[in-house]
Short mmCIF file of N, CA and C in Angstrom, two decimals:
data_model
loop_
_atom_site.label_atom_id
_atom_site.label_comp_id
_atom_site.label_asym_id
_atom_site.label_seq_id
_atom_site.Cartn_x
_atom_site.Cartn_y
_atom_site.Cartn_z
N VAL A 1 -5.99 8.88 21.76
CA VAL A 1 -5.35 7.87 20.59
C VAL A 1 -4.91 8.57 19.65
N GLN A 2 -3.62 8.48 18.76
CA GLN A 2 -2.93 8.87 17.86
C GLN A 2 -2.39 8.17 17.12
N LEU A 3 -2.42 8.46 15.82
CA LEU A 3 -2.14 7.65 14.75
C LEU A 3 -1.34 8.61 13.72
N VAL A 4 0.13 8.20 13.45
CA VAL A 4 0.77 9.08 12.50
C VAL A 4 1.46 7.98 11.38
N GLU A 5 0.73 8.63 10.12
CA GLU A 5 1.39 7.80 8.76
C GLU A 5 2.57 8.52 8.62
N SER A 6 3.18 7.63 7.69
CA SER A 6 4.50 8.15 7.10
C SER A 6 4.73 7.17 5.89
N GLY A 7 5.85 7.64 5.10
CA GLY A 7 6.43 6.79 3.99
C GLY A 7 5.84 7.01 2.64
N GLY A 8 4.91 8.10 2.65
CA GLY A 8 4.29 8.29 1.41
C GLY A 8 5.49 9.22 0.45
N GLY A 9 4.91 9.43 -0.89
CA GLY A 9 6.14 9.87 -1.76
C GLY A 9 5.57 9.76 -3.24
N LEU A 10 6.62 10.21 -4.12
CA LEU A 10 6.46 10.16 -5.37
C LEU A 10 7.18 9.04 -5.95
N VAL A 11 6.54 7.96 -6.90
CA VAL A 11 7.20 7.07 -7.36
C VAL A 11 6.57 6.62 -8.80
N GLN A 12 7.27 5.99 -9.50
CA GLN A 12 6.98 5.74 -10.80
C GLN A 12 6.33 4.48 -11.12
N ALA A 13 5.21 4.21 -11.89
CA ALA A 13 4.48 3.24 -11.98
C ALA A 13 5.35 2.03 -11.93
N GLY A 14 4.74 0.98 -11.22
CA GLY A 14 5.66 -0.09 -11.24
C GLY A 14 6.53 -0.32 -9.87
N GLY A 15 6.62 0.89 -9.17
CA GLY A 15 7.45 0.81 -8.04
C GLY A 15 6.85 0.52 -7.03
N SER A 16 7.34 0.55 -5.61
CA SER A 16 7.08 0.03 -4.38
C SER A 16 7.35 1.34 -3.64
N LEU A 17 6.31 1.38 -2.48
CA LEU A 17 6.35 2.19 -1.27
C LEU A 17 6.11 1.50 0.02
N ARG A 18 6.44 1.64 1.15
CA ARG A 18 5.97 1.16 2.39
C ARG A 18 5.41 2.47 3.15
N LEU A 19 4.24 2.19 3.44
CA LEU A 19 3.57 2.97 4.60
C LEU A 19 3.55 2.69 5.82
N SER A 20 4.01 3.52 6.88
CA SER A 20 3.69 3.14 8.36
C SER A 20 2.61 3.87 8.80
N CYS A 21 2.05 3.18 9.94
CA CYS A 21 1.06 3.81 10.79
C CYS A 21 1.54 3.63 12.30
N ALA A 22 2.03 4.38 13.04
CA ALA A 22 2.48 4.45 14.44
C ALA A 22 1.34 4.89 15.15
N ALA A 23 0.96 3.93 16.23
CA ALA A 23 -0.03 4.21 17.12
C ALA A 23 0.41 4.28 18.57
N SER A 24 -0.45 5.40 19.29
CA SER A 24 -0.14 5.53 20.81
C SER A 24 -1.43 5.75 21.16
N GLY A 25 -1.33 5.63 22.41
CA GLY A 25 -2.56 6.11 23.37
C GLY A 25 -3.75 5.24 23.49
N PHE A 26 -3.59 4.07 23.13
CA PHE A 26 -4.48 2.86 23.06
C PHE A 26 -3.83 1.68 23.27
N ILE A 27 -4.43 0.53 23.80
CA ILE A 27 -4.16 -0.95 23.63
C ILE A 27 -4.15 -1.31 22.36
N PHE A 28 -2.76 -1.41 21.73
CA PHE A 28 -2.54 -1.63 20.41
C PHE A 28 -3.18 -3.06 19.88
N ASP A 29 -3.28 -3.92 20.45
CA ASP A 29 -3.79 -5.27 20.37
C ASP A 29 -5.29 -5.34 20.48
N ASP A 30 -6.05 -4.22 20.98
CA ASP A 30 -7.57 -4.40 21.04
C ASP A 30 -8.33 -3.68 20.09
N TYR A 31 -7.31 -3.24 19.18
CA TYR A 31 -7.85 -2.37 18.09
C TYR A 31 -7.73 -3.08 16.80
N ALA A 32 -8.48 -2.75 15.93
CA ALA A 32 -8.06 -2.85 14.39
C ALA A 32 -7.46 -1.89 13.80
N ILE A 33 -6.76 -1.75 12.84
CA ILE A 33 -6.35 -0.68 11.89
C ILE A 33 -6.73 -0.93 10.29
N GLY A 34 -6.90 0.08 9.84
CA GLY A 34 -7.39 -0.05 8.58
C GLY A 34 -6.67 1.18 7.95
N TRP A 35 -6.58 0.83 6.39
CA TRP A 35 -5.89 1.90 5.66
C TRP A 35 -6.99 2.20 4.67
N PHE A 36 -7.24 3.66 4.56
CA PHE A 36 -8.05 4.24 3.36
C PHE A 36 -7.24 5.05 2.64
N ARG A 37 -8.11 5.51 1.42
CA ARG A 37 -7.39 6.44 0.70
C ARG A 37 -8.54 7.20 -0.07
N GLN A 38 -7.91 8.33 -0.50
CA GLN A 38 -8.81 9.23 -1.04
C GLN A 38 -8.18 10.18 -2.09
N ALA A 39 -8.57 9.77 -3.48
CA ALA A 39 -8.02 10.56 -4.60
C ALA A 39 -9.00 11.88 -4.56
N PRO A 40 -8.48 12.89 -5.33
CA PRO A 40 -9.10 14.16 -5.68
C PRO A 40 -10.45 13.87 -6.62
N GLY A 41 -11.55 14.39 -5.79
CA GLY A 41 -12.63 14.20 -6.36
C GLY A 41 -13.34 13.14 -6.45
N LYS A 42 -12.79 11.93 -5.70
CA LYS A 42 -13.30 10.63 -5.44
C LYS A 42 -14.00 10.50 -3.90
N GLU A 43 -14.68 9.39 -3.75
CA GLU A 43 -15.05 9.07 -2.39
C GLU A 43 -13.74 8.27 -1.82
N ARG A 44 -13.89 8.53 -0.20
CA ARG A 44 -12.84 7.58 0.46
C ARG A 44 -13.07 6.09 0.08
N GLU A 45 -11.74 5.42 0.19
CA GLU A 45 -11.95 4.00 -0.19
C GLU A 45 -11.32 3.23 0.72
N GLY A 46 -11.85 2.01 1.26
CA GLY A 46 -11.22 1.12 2.02
C GLY A 46 -9.96 0.51 1.35
N VAL A 47 -8.72 0.33 1.83
CA VAL A 47 -7.94 -0.32 0.97
C VAL A 47 -7.41 -1.78 1.79
N SER A 48 -7.12 -1.76 2.88
CA SER A 48 -6.77 -2.88 3.81
C SER A 48 -7.04 -2.52 5.16
N PHE A 49 -7.08 -3.95 5.84
CA PHE A 49 -7.34 -3.91 7.19
C PHE A 49 -6.60 -5.26 7.86
N ILE A 50 -6.37 -4.89 9.17
CA ILE A 50 -5.93 -5.90 10.05
C ILE A 50 -6.18 -5.77 11.37
N SER A 51 -6.32 -6.95 11.83
CA SER A 51 -6.58 -7.11 13.27
C SER A 51 -5.70 -7.63 14.14
N SER A 52 -4.82 -7.14 15.03
CA SER A 52 -3.31 -7.57 15.37
C SER A 52 -3.74 -8.84 16.21
N SER A 53 -5.05 -8.80 16.93
CA SER A 53 -5.13 -9.85 18.02
C SER A 53 -5.48 -11.04 17.41
N ASP A 54 -6.28 -11.22 15.93
CA ASP A 54 -6.47 -12.60 15.46
C ASP A 54 -5.88 -12.85 14.34
N GLY A 55 -5.01 -11.54 13.73
CA GLY A 55 -4.33 -11.92 12.50
C GLY A 55 -5.53 -11.61 11.14
N VAL A 56 -6.53 -11.34 11.28
CA VAL A 56 -7.60 -11.33 10.30
C VAL A 56 -7.32 -9.85 9.57
N THR A 57 -6.88 -10.18 8.06
CA THR A 57 -6.75 -9.12 7.21
C THR A 57 -7.74 -9.12 6.01
N HIS A 58 -7.83 -8.12 5.47
CA HIS A 58 -8.80 -7.60 4.26
C HIS A 58 -8.22 -6.65 3.10
N TYR A 59 -8.61 -6.85 2.18
CA TYR A 59 -7.97 -5.97 0.81
C TYR A 59 -9.22 -5.66 0.04
N ALA A 60 -9.03 -4.35 -0.35
CA ALA A 60 -9.99 -4.04 -1.54
C ALA A 60 -9.45 -4.97 -2.75
N ASP A 61 -10.37 -4.99 -3.72
CA ASP A 61 -10.37 -6.06 -5.02
C ASP A 61 -9.30 -5.27 -5.66
N SER A 62 -9.27 -4.11 -5.77
CA SER A 62 -8.14 -3.18 -6.44
C SER A 62 -6.59 -3.33 -6.02
N VAL A 63 -6.52 -3.87 -4.98
CA VAL A 63 -5.12 -3.83 -4.54
C VAL A 63 -4.62 -5.45 -4.25
N LYS A 64 -5.57 -6.27 -4.10
CA LYS A 64 -5.34 -7.73 -3.85
C LYS A 64 -3.88 -8.16 -4.80
N GLY A 65 -3.11 -8.88 -4.20
CA GLY A 65 -1.92 -9.16 -4.80
C GLY A 65 -0.94 -8.26 -5.08
N ARG A 66 -1.13 -7.00 -4.73
CA ARG A 66 -0.13 -5.83 -4.70
C ARG A 66 0.30 -5.18 -3.44
N PHE A 67 -0.83 -5.15 -2.52
CA PHE A 67 -0.59 -4.71 -1.34
C PHE A 67 -0.52 -5.42 -0.30
N THR A 68 0.46 -5.64 0.64
CA THR A 68 0.27 -6.71 1.96
C THR A 68 0.35 -5.67 3.19
N ILE A 69 -0.45 -5.88 4.01
CA ILE A 69 -0.62 -5.19 5.40
C ILE A 69 -0.03 -6.11 6.33
N SER A 70 0.78 -5.53 7.41
CA SER A 70 1.28 -6.31 8.57
C SER A 70 1.28 -5.49 9.72
N SER A 71 1.69 -6.10 11.02
CA SER A 71 1.30 -5.48 12.34
C SER A 71 2.41 -5.84 13.14
N ASP A 72 3.29 -4.71 13.93
CA ASP A 72 4.31 -5.27 14.72
C ASP A 72 3.67 -4.70 16.18
N SER A 73 3.10 -5.62 16.77
CA SER A 73 2.67 -5.18 18.07
C SER A 73 3.66 -4.47 18.97
N THR A 74 5.00 -5.04 18.91
CA THR A 74 6.07 -4.33 19.77
C THR A 74 6.22 -2.93 19.49
N ARG A 75 6.28 -2.76 18.18
CA ARG A 75 6.49 -1.22 18.02
C ARG A 75 5.13 -0.42 17.93
N LYS A 76 4.17 -1.29 17.84
CA LYS A 76 2.66 -0.72 17.78
C LYS A 76 2.55 0.22 16.29
N THR A 77 3.12 -0.53 15.32
CA THR A 77 2.91 0.02 14.05
C THR A 77 2.24 -0.90 13.10
N VAL A 78 1.60 -0.38 12.13
CA VAL A 78 0.98 -1.25 10.96
C VAL A 78 1.83 -0.80 9.91
N TYR A 79 1.88 -1.61 8.87
CA TYR A 79 2.50 -1.16 7.84
C TYR A 79 1.74 -1.58 6.45
N LEU A 80 1.98 -1.02 5.41
CA LEU A 80 1.32 -1.43 4.34
C LEU A 80 2.34 -1.28 3.08
N GLN A 81 2.73 -2.49 2.86
CA GLN A 81 3.74 -2.71 1.71
C GLN A 81 2.97 -2.46 0.26
N MET A 82 3.49 -1.62 -0.41
CA MET A 82 2.35 -1.41 -1.75
C MET A 82 3.68 -1.61 -2.91
N SER A 83 3.25 -2.60 -3.84
CA SER A 83 3.86 -3.02 -4.89
C SER A 83 3.29 -2.66 -6.09
N THR A 84 3.88 -2.87 -7.26
CA THR A 84 3.39 -2.97 -8.58
C THR A 84 2.25 -1.55 -8.74
N LEU A 85 3.00 -0.42 -8.13
CA LEU A 85 1.85 0.62 -8.21
C LEU A 85 1.51 1.23 -9.63
N LYS A 86 0.20 1.67 -9.46
CA LYS A 86 -0.33 2.10 -10.69
C LYS A 86 -0.92 3.72 -10.57
N PRO A 87 -0.82 4.45 -11.33
CA PRO A 87 -1.17 5.75 -11.33
C PRO A 87 -2.71 6.20 -10.53
N GLU A 88 -3.50 5.05 -10.73
CA GLU A 88 -4.74 5.09 -10.06
C GLU A 88 -4.62 4.92 -8.62
N ASP A 89 -3.19 4.45 -8.14
CA ASP A 89 -3.33 4.50 -6.42
C ASP A 89 -2.95 5.81 -6.15
N THR A 90 -2.87 6.78 -6.96
CA THR A 90 -2.65 8.02 -6.55
C THR A 90 -3.46 8.46 -5.56
N ALA A 91 -3.39 9.10 -4.45
CA ALA A 91 -4.25 9.23 -3.44
C ALA A 91 -3.68 9.88 -2.03
N VAL A 92 -4.55 10.30 -1.10
CA VAL A 92 -4.06 10.58 0.02
C VAL A 92 -4.22 9.22 1.14
N TYR A 93 -3.42 8.79 1.53
CA TYR A 93 -3.67 7.26 2.56
C TYR A 93 -3.61 7.82 4.04
N TYR A 94 -4.62 7.06 4.49
CA TYR A 94 -4.97 7.54 6.10
C TYR A 94 -5.07 6.09 6.60
N CYS A 95 -4.60 5.88 7.57
CA CYS A 95 -5.00 4.88 8.73
C CYS A 95 -5.79 5.21 9.86
N ALA A 96 -6.60 4.42 10.39
CA ALA A 96 -7.61 4.63 11.32
C ALA A 96 -7.63 3.39 11.99
N ALA A 97 -8.03 3.73 13.42
CA ALA A 97 -8.11 2.66 14.43
C ALA A 97 -9.60 2.25 14.71
N ARG A 98 -10.03 1.22 14.89
CA ARG A 98 -11.53 1.04 15.53
C ARG A 98 -11.47 0.04 16.57
N PHE A 99 -12.37 0.01 17.52
CA PHE A 99 -12.74 -0.81 18.55
C PHE A 99 -14.15 -0.87 18.71
N PRO A 100 -14.77 -2.08 18.85
CA PRO A 100 -14.11 -3.43 18.86
C PRO A 100 -13.63 -3.70 17.20
N ALA A 101 -12.64 -4.61 16.93
CA ALA A 101 -12.23 -4.99 15.96
C ALA A 101 -13.02 -5.47 14.95
N HIS A 102 -14.00 -6.27 15.09
CA HIS A 102 -14.83 -6.57 14.36
C HIS A 102 -16.34 -6.28 14.91
N GLY A 103 -17.41 -6.83 13.63
CA GLY A 103 -18.66 -6.53 13.95
C GLY A 103 -19.29 -5.61 13.04
N ASN A 104 -18.39 -4.89 12.11
CA ASN A 104 -18.90 -4.17 11.18
C ASN A 104 -18.18 -4.26 9.86
N PRO A 105 -18.48 -4.05 8.67
CA PRO A 105 -17.78 -3.92 7.60
C PRO A 105 -16.36 -3.38 7.82
N TRP A 106 -15.29 -3.96 7.04
CA TRP A 106 -13.89 -3.44 7.87
C TRP A 106 -13.60 -2.19 7.05
N ASN A 107 -14.40 -1.88 5.77
CA ASN A 107 -14.14 -0.69 4.90
C ASN A 107 -15.20 0.08 5.39
N ALA A 108 -16.01 0.07 6.40
CA ALA A 108 -16.88 1.23 6.77
C ALA A 108 -16.17 2.47 7.65
N GLY A 109 -15.68 3.38 6.99
CA GLY A 109 -15.07 4.18 7.74
C GLY A 109 -15.85 4.94 8.97
N GLU A 110 -16.81 4.89 9.00
CA GLU A 110 -17.79 5.66 9.82
C GLU A 110 -17.56 4.63 11.39
N VAL A 111 -17.48 3.71 11.28
CA VAL A 111 -17.04 2.73 12.35
C VAL A 111 -15.89 3.05 13.12
N TYR A 112 -14.84 3.76 12.50
CA TYR A 112 -13.48 4.10 12.76
C TYR A 112 -13.46 5.26 14.01
N ASN A 113 -12.51 4.84 15.05
CA ASN A 113 -12.47 5.64 16.24
C ASN A 113 -11.64 7.06 16.12
N ALA A 114 -10.60 6.67 15.38
CA ALA A 114 -9.65 7.70 15.37
C ALA A 114 -8.92 7.81 13.93
N TRP A 115 -8.32 8.62 13.48
CA TRP A 115 -7.70 8.77 12.28
C TRP A 115 -6.32 9.61 12.07
N GLY A 116 -5.42 9.19 11.58
CA GLY A 116 -4.20 10.00 11.12
C GLY A 116 -4.11 10.91 10.12
N GLN A 117 -3.37 11.59 10.01
CA GLN A 117 -3.53 13.24 9.22
C GLN A 117 -3.42 12.98 7.67
N GLY A 118 -2.90 11.46 7.53
CA GLY A 118 -2.56 11.23 6.04
C GLY A 118 -1.39 11.47 5.27
N THR A 119 -1.13 10.72 4.24
CA THR A 119 0.23 10.81 3.68
C THR A 119 0.11 10.73 2.37
N GLN A 120 0.68 11.49 1.35
CA GLN A 120 0.31 11.65 0.15
C GLN A 120 1.15 10.40 -0.82
N VAL A 121 0.59 9.68 -1.64
CA VAL A 121 1.23 8.76 -2.47
C VAL A 121 0.84 9.27 -3.82
N THR A 122 1.79 9.60 -4.72
CA THR A 122 1.64 10.01 -6.06
C THR A 122 2.34 8.89 -7.00
N VAL A 123 1.91 8.27 -7.97
CA VAL A 123 2.31 7.36 -8.87
C VAL A 123 2.37 7.89 -10.34
N SER A 124 3.51 8.04 -10.76
CA SER A 124 3.77 8.65 -12.28
C SER A 124 3.59 7.67 -13.19
N SER A 125 3.06 8.18 -14.14
CA SER A 125 2.94 7.07 -15.23
C SER A 125 4.30 6.86 -16.24
#
């Protein structure tokens, strides 16, 4: 199982970024993908979740209405469109895969089977 994130960078507050999580080595539609983030000195936080097989999505309250998660099974890629970014969104963003897709809290990082290397998102004020 391999996950590779891309799309991070430096953006001004109010701007947008789209993160990508390219997956390989497993049956994409059997797994769910979660996005997590960790800022310096803070605990890891679940940001969003998508199950490609049934389209179920979840979002952290802090990003609802600003972030949108989507999945392209053909490309085996999950996207996180981030808009109206705030300085508090600054963190390293990780995607992670879990099987089975459901049965545990979507934001429980310990139930995910594989993680990407992370991509830095920095939002300047």
